[in-house]
Amino acid sequence: MTNVKNRVLILDFGSQTTQLIARRVREAGVYCEMHPFNLSLERIRAISPKAIILSGGPASVYDPDAPSVNKAIFRMGLPVLGICYGMQLMAQSMGGQVEKGVRREYGHARLYFAESNELFYGLAVKPASHQVWMSHGDRIEVLPTGFKAIAWSENTPAAAMRHESLPLFGVQFHPEVVHTEIGMDILKNFLFRIAGCVPDWDMHSFVDTAVREIQERVGQERVICALSGGVDSTVTALLINKAIGHQLTSIFVNNGLLRKNEAETVLAFLKALNLNVRYVNASERFLAKLAGVVEPEKKRRIIGEEFIHIFEEEANALGDVHYLAQGTLYPDVIESVSFKGPSAVIKSHHNVGGLPERMKLKLIEPLRELFKDEVRGVAKELGMPEELIHRHPFPGPGLAIRILGDVTRERLEILREADAIVLEEMKKSGWYYQVWQAFAVLLPIKTVGVMGDERTYENVVALRAVTSLDAMTADWAKLPYDLLGTISNRIINEVRGVNRVCYDISSKPPATIEWE
Ligand code: XMP
């Protein structure tokens, strides 16, 4: 746990937007941690938060097995902000009454202040009513003794409340979503005016602390790290490199499934960053293992296993290594402990799973407290080139899961060329930096076309470009027709073996970002 002084605890009741609360608090410069709602009082005390935020959630507080909290948290003297379900839970726990509302309130609503107070500080000058975002069916019918309603909406007489003497606040709307225009003001008022936090969370101090912690933990031991050239693994390696220099060996495995010129580009980047990199070109091994395999999960399994074999061989060749560094991020950590439990495995992800136990390596995960945008901040601090910082995520199994059907050298070549055109045009137009990912997919079918006077019977390439915050959900990017036209023309004219290009207009869910 970081040693910053100002910490906020978020208790999660399963809302879709709990992670957003955490991100907003961090954006305000205050470190926060998200934990399941039933965190013990002992753990809460150990975290020593300056304030607690109770998230929203899908349950009704009057359900017999509704998630709840130890009421003692309202008497610890700590400021508590309940959001949506969190507010209703606070009201019910303190003796109020929550019932099913006459009407559900979902989406945009107008909020009217009933008074000015610390939570609404600075907002009185804004219009008399404010746009907020609501998502609830229940509402507070009777406020507990000592509380008063401080805002109302058309459907909700108590759209916000506060205690008259204790630092307890509740809001029925969601301040964490962008549609609540005054949301960030309200969160900042809670953090700074009510909880007395001082913003002391920034990536510069994070780097200092992380470096010190790594030095203390690792001492003179040696560390290995699997590098992919992606932002997370590179930042992990850079941070450890800053702390212990060449006690770290990074291993970069070329699995033969990388994009055009990727191995060379990544290697040049890594060397320029002064990392101690061991490059292993294992293309032949991977392609031989994949020959004739068309089933997506089988491809993933083969690639994952082969990667582990190679990594293990390389690590053994290095001799006495004690630690394995991984670029685990906070969303991975939260997902595995969250209220809903680990989310279902839809696609098995490629990582070094199982390796630490097999090789008796201790794990070191310096980014496990950070969100992706914070990792990019650290990357900047560590002098990573912009081009690397803004690289799109690329899956471990690489192009194998973007070639539907058999992965052959010839098909890899076609996809690499098409994909390179997609990236080049996306960058040229600036759209690369506005989407989460953009890439080409090679389909396992051929279609008829005509080139000159000749009938052709060639491959189809699908384009995929999505916008997303965290890859959990995604929407297809509304790329301009001109750009789509240019990409399509160039692929059909320049890539031999392709006579048709389609654009994927599916969102996630129900589709996934990758095609396999
Ligand atoms: P899906 O296709 O599940 O992808 O919507 C979500 C995000 O994860 C990436 N992805 C992977 N990343 N190993 C990885 O390291 C994998 O096996 C893998 N499969 C998908 C995908 O590119 C997207 O960003």
PDB file of C-alpha atoms in Angstrom, residues 143-320:
ATOM      1  CA  LEU A 143     -35.164  10.391   6.515  1.00  0.00           C
ATOM      2  CA  PRO A 144     -33.466   9.164   9.690  1.00  0.00           C
ATOM      3  CA  THR A 145     -33.469  11.462  12.717  1.00  0.00           C
ATOM      4  CA  GLY A 146     -30.758  14.092  12.486  1.00  0.00           C
ATOM      5  CA  PHE A 147     -30.710  14.128   8.681  1.00  0.00           C
ATOM      6  CA  LYS A 148     -32.158  16.717   6.349  1.00  0.00           C
ATOM      7  CA  ALA A 149     -32.837  16.735   2.621  1.00  0.00           C
ATOM      8  CA  ILE A 150     -30.517  19.187   0.891  1.00  0.00           C
ATOM      9  CA  ALA A 151     -31.606  18.687  -2.718  1.00  0.00           C
ATOM     10  CA  TRP A 152     -34.621  17.350  -4.594  1.00  0.00           C
ATOM     11  CA  SER A 153     -35.593  16.259  -8.072  1.00  0.00           C
ATOM     12  CA  GLU A 154     -38.982  15.838  -9.655  1.00  0.00           C
ATOM     13  CA  ASN A 155     -39.248  12.189  -8.592  1.00  0.00           C
ATOM     14  CA  THR A 156     -37.178  12.279  -5.435  1.00  0.00           C
ATOM     15  CA  PRO A 157     -37.823  14.585  -2.472  1.00  0.00           C
ATOM     16  CA  ALA A 158     -34.512  13.527  -0.867  1.00  0.00           C
ATOM     17  CA  ALA A 159     -32.122  13.569  -3.825  1.00  0.00           C
ATOM     18  CA  ALA A 160     -29.299  14.496  -1.429  1.00  0.00           C
ATOM     19  CA  MET A 161     -29.060  14.556   2.361  1.00  0.00           C
ATOM     20  CA  ARG A 162     -26.731  15.449   5.192  1.00  0.00           C
ATOM     21  CA  HIS A 163     -26.562  14.876   8.905  1.00  0.00           C
ATOM     22  CA  GLU A 164     -26.939  17.988  11.024  1.00  0.00           C
ATOM     23  CA  SER A 165     -23.853  17.400  13.149  1.00  0.00           C
ATOM     24  CA  LEU A 166     -21.989  14.304  11.876  1.00  0.00           C
ATOM     25  CA  PRO A 167     -19.988  14.381   8.608  1.00  0.00           C
ATOM     26  CA  LEU A 168     -22.451  12.072   6.827  1.00  0.00           C
ATOM     27  CA  PHE A 169     -23.693  12.862   3.320  1.00  0.00           C
ATOM     28  CA  GLY A 170     -25.726  11.068   0.701  1.00  0.00           C
ATOM     29  CA  VAL A 171     -26.524  11.750  -2.941  1.00  0.00           C
ATOM     30  CA  GLN A 172     -29.093   9.812  -4.930  1.00  0.00           C
ATOM     31  CA  PHE A 173     -27.511  10.805  -8.250  1.00  0.00           C
ATOM     32  CA  HIS A 174     -24.108   9.689  -9.566  1.00  0.00           C
ATOM     33  CA  PRO A 175     -21.464  12.425  -9.227  1.00  0.00           C
ATOM     34  CA  GLU A 176     -18.849  10.160 -10.830  1.00  0.00           C
ATOM     35  CA  VAL A 177     -20.381  10.080 -14.312  1.00  0.00           C
ATOM     36  CA  VAL A 178     -19.719  12.879 -16.797  1.00  0.00           C
ATOM     37  CA  HIS A 179     -23.431  13.513 -17.335  1.00  0.00           C
ATOM     38  CA  THR A 180     -23.582  14.938 -13.822  1.00  0.00           C
ATOM     39  CA  GLU A 181     -22.087  18.309 -14.695  1.00  0.00           C
ATOM     40  CA  ILE A 182     -21.426  19.316 -11.092  1.00  0.00           C
ATOM     41  CA  GLY A 183     -20.191  15.821 -10.148  1.00  0.00           C
ATOM     42  CA  MET A 184     -16.500  16.601  -9.870  1.00  0.00           C
ATOM     43  CA  ASP A 185     -17.222  19.792  -7.860  1.00  0.00           C
ATOM     44  CA  ILE A 186     -19.250  17.753  -5.399  1.00  0.00           C
ATOM     45  CA  LEU A 187     -16.622  15.040  -5.068  1.00  0.00           C
ATOM     46  CA  LYS A 188     -13.894  17.646  -4.570  1.00  0.00           C
ATOM     47  CA  ASN A 189     -15.967  19.446  -1.943  1.00  0.00           C
ATOM     48  CA  PHE A 190     -16.389  16.157  -0.119  1.00  0.00           C
ATOM     49  CA  LEU A 191     -12.689  15.305  -0.345  1.00  0.00           C
ATOM     50  CA  PHE A 192     -11.159  18.701   0.386  1.00  0.00           C
ATOM     51  CA  ARG A 193     -13.714  20.735   2.374  1.00  0.00           C
ATOM     52  CA  ILE A 194     -15.436  17.982   4.319  1.00  0.00           C
ATOM     53  CA  ALA A 195     -12.764  15.282   4.681  1.00  0.00           C
ATOM     54  CA  GLY A 196      -9.847  17.736   4.777  1.00  0.00           C
ATOM     55  CA  CYS A 197      -7.797  15.763   2.248  1.00  0.00           C
ATOM     56  CA  VAL A 198      -4.767  17.383   0.680  1.00  0.00           C
ATOM     57  CA  PRO A 199      -3.997  16.283  -2.866  1.00  0.00           C
ATOM     58  CA  ASP A 200      -0.747  14.353  -2.537  1.00  0.00           C
ATOM     59  CA  TRP A 201      -1.197  11.656  -5.185  1.00  0.00           C
ATOM     60  CA  ASP A 202       0.692  12.278  -8.377  1.00  0.00           C
ATOM     61  CA  MET A 203       2.833  10.142 -10.621  1.00  0.00           C
ATOM     62  CA  HIS A 204       6.073  11.897  -9.682  1.00  0.00           C
ATOM     63  CA  SER A 205       5.741  10.923  -6.037  1.00  0.00           C
ATOM     64  CA  PHE A 206       4.441   7.505  -7.059  1.00  0.00           C
ATOM     65  CA  VAL A 207       7.688   6.836  -8.943  1.00  0.00           C
ATOM     66  CA  ASP A 208       9.838   7.933  -5.971  1.00  0.00           C
ATOM     67  CA  THR A 209       7.943   5.698  -3.564  1.00  0.00           C
ATOM     68  CA  ALA A 210       7.803   2.721  -5.932  1.00  0.00           C
ATOM     69  CA  VAL A 211      11.541   2.901  -6.609  1.00  0.00           C
ATOM     70  CA  ARG A 212      12.308   2.955  -2.870  1.00  0.00           C
ATOM     71  CA  GLU A 213       9.964   0.052  -2.200  1.00  0.00           C
ATOM     72  CA  ILE A 214      11.460  -2.060  -4.988  1.00  0.00           C
ATOM     73  CA  GLN A 215      14.992  -1.413  -3.688  1.00  0.00           C
ATOM     74  CA  GLU A 216      14.020  -2.372  -0.144  1.00  0.00           C
ATOM     75  CA  ARG A 217      12.185  -5.495  -1.215  1.00  0.00           C
ATOM     76  CA  VAL A 218      14.599  -6.854  -3.795  1.00  0.00           C
ATOM     77  CA  GLY A 219      17.942  -6.011  -2.187  1.00  0.00           C
ATOM     78  CA  GLN A 220      20.724  -7.679  -4.192  1.00  0.00           C
ATOM     79  CA  GLU A 221      18.497 -10.365  -5.782  1.00  0.00           C
ATOM     80  CA  ARG A 222      17.836 -10.694  -9.499  1.00  0.00           C
ATOM     81  CA  VAL A 223      14.543 -10.032 -11.255  1.00  0.00           C
ATOM     82  CA  ILE A 224      13.173 -11.127 -14.624  1.00  0.00           C
ATOM     83  CA  CYS A 225      10.384  -9.561 -16.581  1.00  0.00           C
ATOM     84  CA  ALA A 226       8.538 -10.589 -19.748  1.00  0.00           C
ATOM     85  CA  LEU A 227       8.432  -7.636 -22.104  1.00  0.00           C
ATOM     86  CA  SER A 228       5.944  -7.353 -24.934  1.00  0.00           C
ATOM     87  CA  GLY A 229       6.661  -3.775 -25.988  1.00  0.00           C
ATOM     88  CA  GLY A 230       3.245  -2.778 -24.635  1.00  0.00           C
ATOM     89  CA  VAL A 231       2.908   0.100 -22.202  1.00  0.00           C
ATOM     90  CA  ASP A 232       2.276  -1.928 -19.035  1.00  0.00           C
ATOM     91  CA  SER A 233       5.185  -4.343 -19.270  1.00  0.00           C
ATOM     92  CA  THR A 234       7.578  -1.642 -20.477  1.00  0.00           C
ATOM     93  CA  VAL A 235       6.690   0.736 -17.635  1.00  0.00           C
ATOM     94  CA  THR A 236       7.073  -2.133 -15.153  1.00  0.00           C
ATOM     95  CA  ALA A 237      10.542  -2.850 -16.488  1.00  0.00           C
ATOM     96  CA  LEU A 238      11.539   0.819 -16.574  1.00  0.00           C
ATOM     97  CA  LEU A 239      10.469   1.347 -12.996  1.00  0.00           C
ATOM     98  CA  ILE A 240      12.398  -1.687 -11.794  1.00  0.00           C
ATOM     99  CA  ASN A 241      15.348  -0.704 -13.944  1.00  0.00           C
ATOM    100  CA  LYS A 242      15.357   2.714 -12.280  1.00  0.00           C
ATOM    101  CA  ALA A 243      15.379   1.023  -8.885  1.00  0.00           C
ATOM    102  CA  ILE A 244      17.896  -1.781  -9.375  1.00  0.00           C
ATOM    103  CA  GLY A 245      19.456  -1.286 -12.827  1.00  0.00           C
ATOM    104  CA  HIS A 246      20.941  -4.373 -14.384  1.00  0.00           C
ATOM    105  CA  GLN A 247      19.847  -6.711 -11.621  1.00  0.00           C
ATOM    106  CA  LEU A 248      16.800  -6.797 -13.913  1.00  0.00           C
ATOM    107  CA  THR A 249      16.802  -8.850 -17.093  1.00  0.00           C
ATOM    108  CA  SER A 250      13.884  -8.349 -19.443  1.00  0.00           C
ATOM    109  CA  ILE A 251      12.992 -11.090 -21.861  1.00  0.00           C
ATOM    110  CA  PHE A 252      11.351 -10.207 -25.154  1.00  0.00           C
ATOM    111  CA  VAL A 253      10.024 -13.217 -27.048  1.00  0.00           C
ATOM    112  CA  ASN A 254       9.187 -12.847 -30.715  1.00  0.00           C
ATOM    113  CA  ASN A 255       6.437 -15.403 -31.269  1.00  0.00           C
ATOM    114  CA  GLY A 256       6.253 -14.781 -34.991  1.00  0.00           C
ATOM    115  CA  LEU A 257       2.770 -13.343 -34.531  1.00  0.00           C
ATOM    116  CA  LEU A 258       3.743  -9.697 -34.233  1.00  0.00           C
ATOM    117  CA  ARG A 259       2.747  -6.826 -36.502  1.00  0.00           C
ATOM    118  CA  LYS A 260       4.870  -5.662 -39.427  1.00  0.00           C
ATOM    119  CA  ASN A 261       8.370  -4.582 -38.262  1.00  0.00           C
ATOM    120  CA  GLU A 262       7.185  -4.768 -34.663  1.00  0.00           C
ATOM    121  CA  ALA A 263      10.032  -6.836 -33.236  1.00  0.00           C
ATOM    122  CA  GLU A 264      12.664  -4.489 -34.661  1.00  0.00           C
ATOM    123  CA  THR A 265      10.821  -1.340 -33.578  1.00  0.00           C
ATOM    124  CA  VAL A 266      10.181  -2.585 -30.065  1.00  0.00           C
ATOM    125  CA  LEU A 267      13.724  -3.814 -29.623  1.00  0.00           C
ATOM    126  CA  ALA A 268      15.138  -0.475 -30.756  1.00  0.00           C
ATOM    127  CA  PHE A 269      12.843   1.332 -28.275  1.00  0.00           C
ATOM    128  CA  LEU A 270      13.835  -0.913 -25.402  1.00  0.00           C
ATOM    129  CA  LYS A 271      17.551  -0.578 -26.069  1.00  0.00           C
ATOM    130  CA  ALA A 272      17.228   3.195 -26.336  1.00  0.00           C
ATOM    131  CA  LEU A 273      15.604   3.161 -22.909  1.00  0.00           C
ATOM    132  CA  ASN A 274      18.742   1.446 -21.610  1.00  0.00           C
ATOM    133  CA  LEU A 275      17.019  -1.757 -20.568  1.00  0.00           C
ATOM    134  CA  ASN A 276      18.918  -5.003 -20.273  1.00  0.00           C
ATOM    135  CA  VAL A 277      16.932  -7.034 -22.832  1.00  0.00           C
ATOM    136  CA  ARG A 278      17.319 -10.612 -23.924  1.00  0.00           C
ATOM    137  CA  TYR A 279      15.728 -11.058 -27.339  1.00  0.00           C
ATOM    138  CA  VAL A 280      14.482 -14.518 -28.262  1.00  0.00           C
ATOM    139  CA  ASN A 281      13.290 -15.105 -31.786  1.00  0.00           C
ATOM    140  CA  ALA A 282      11.039 -18.146 -31.419  1.00  0.00           C
ATOM    141  CA  SER A 283       8.878 -17.576 -34.509  1.00  0.00           C
ATOM    142  CA  GLU A 284       9.613 -21.004 -35.956  1.00  0.00           C
ATOM    143  CA  ARG A 285       8.652 -22.817 -32.777  1.00  0.00           C
ATOM    144  CA  PHE A 286       5.314 -21.046 -32.469  1.00  0.00           C
ATOM    145  CA  LEU A 287       4.359 -21.406 -36.126  1.00  0.00           C
ATOM    146  CA  ALA A 288       5.213 -25.100 -36.135  1.00  0.00           C
ATOM    147  CA  LYS A 289       3.014 -25.684 -33.087  1.00  0.00           C
ATOM    148  CA  LEU A 290       0.135 -23.715 -34.647  1.00  0.00           C
ATOM    149  CA  ALA A 291       0.145 -25.517 -37.990  1.00  0.00           C
ATOM    150  CA  GLY A 292      -3.344 -26.715 -38.861  1.00  0.00           C
ATOM    151  CA  VAL A 293      -4.947 -25.327 -35.677  1.00  0.00           C
ATOM    152  CA  VAL A 294      -8.150 -23.352 -36.285  1.00  0.00           C
ATOM    153  CA  GLU A 295      -9.973 -23.422 -32.950  1.00  0.00           C
ATOM    154  CA  PRO A 296      -9.457 -20.059 -31.141  1.00  0.00           C
ATOM    155  CA  GLU A 297      -9.082 -21.374 -27.585  1.00  0.00           C
ATOM    156  CA  LYS A 298      -6.678 -24.055 -28.807  1.00  0.00           C
ATOM    157  CA  LYS A 299      -4.564 -21.403 -30.518  1.00  0.00           C
ATOM    158  CA  ARG A 300      -4.474 -19.391 -27.299  1.00  0.00           C
ATOM    159  CA  ARG A 301      -3.556 -22.433 -25.232  1.00  0.00           C
ATOM    160  CA  ILE A 302      -0.741 -23.478 -27.544  1.00  0.00           C
ATOM    161  CA  ILE A 303       0.714 -19.961 -27.642  1.00  0.00           C
ATOM    162  CA  GLY A 304       0.428 -19.554 -23.863  1.00  0.00           C
ATOM    163  CA  GLU A 305       2.116 -22.882 -23.155  1.00  0.00           C
ATOM    164  CA  GLU A 306       4.888 -22.344 -25.665  1.00  0.00           C
ATOM    165  CA  PHE A 307       5.548 -18.914 -24.211  1.00  0.00           C
ATOM    166  CA  ILE A 308       5.883 -20.376 -20.747  1.00  0.00           C
ATOM    167  CA  HIS A 309       8.306 -23.063 -21.979  1.00  0.00           C
ATOM    168  CA  ILE A 310      10.516 -20.510 -23.662  1.00  0.00           C
ATOM    169  CA  PHE A 311      10.381 -18.094 -20.755  1.00  0.00           C
ATOM    170  CA  GLU A 312      11.289 -20.872 -18.373  1.00  0.00           C
ATOM    171  CA  GLU A 313      14.252 -21.953 -20.511  1.00  0.00           C
ATOM    172  CA  GLU A 314      15.535 -18.401 -20.686  1.00  0.00           C
ATOM    173  CA  ALA A 315      15.078 -17.776 -16.993  1.00  0.00           C
ATOM    174  CA  ASN A 316      16.863 -21.028 -16.131  1.00  0.00           C
ATOM    175  CA  ALA A 317      19.728 -20.056 -18.399  1.00  0.00           C
ATOM    176  CA  LEU A 318      20.126 -16.853 -16.390  1.00  0.00           C
ATOM    177  CA  GLY A 319      20.752 -18.804 -13.207  1.00  0.00           C
ATOM    178  CA  ASP A 320      19.867 -17.456  -9.809  1.00  0.00           C
TER     179      ASP A 320
END
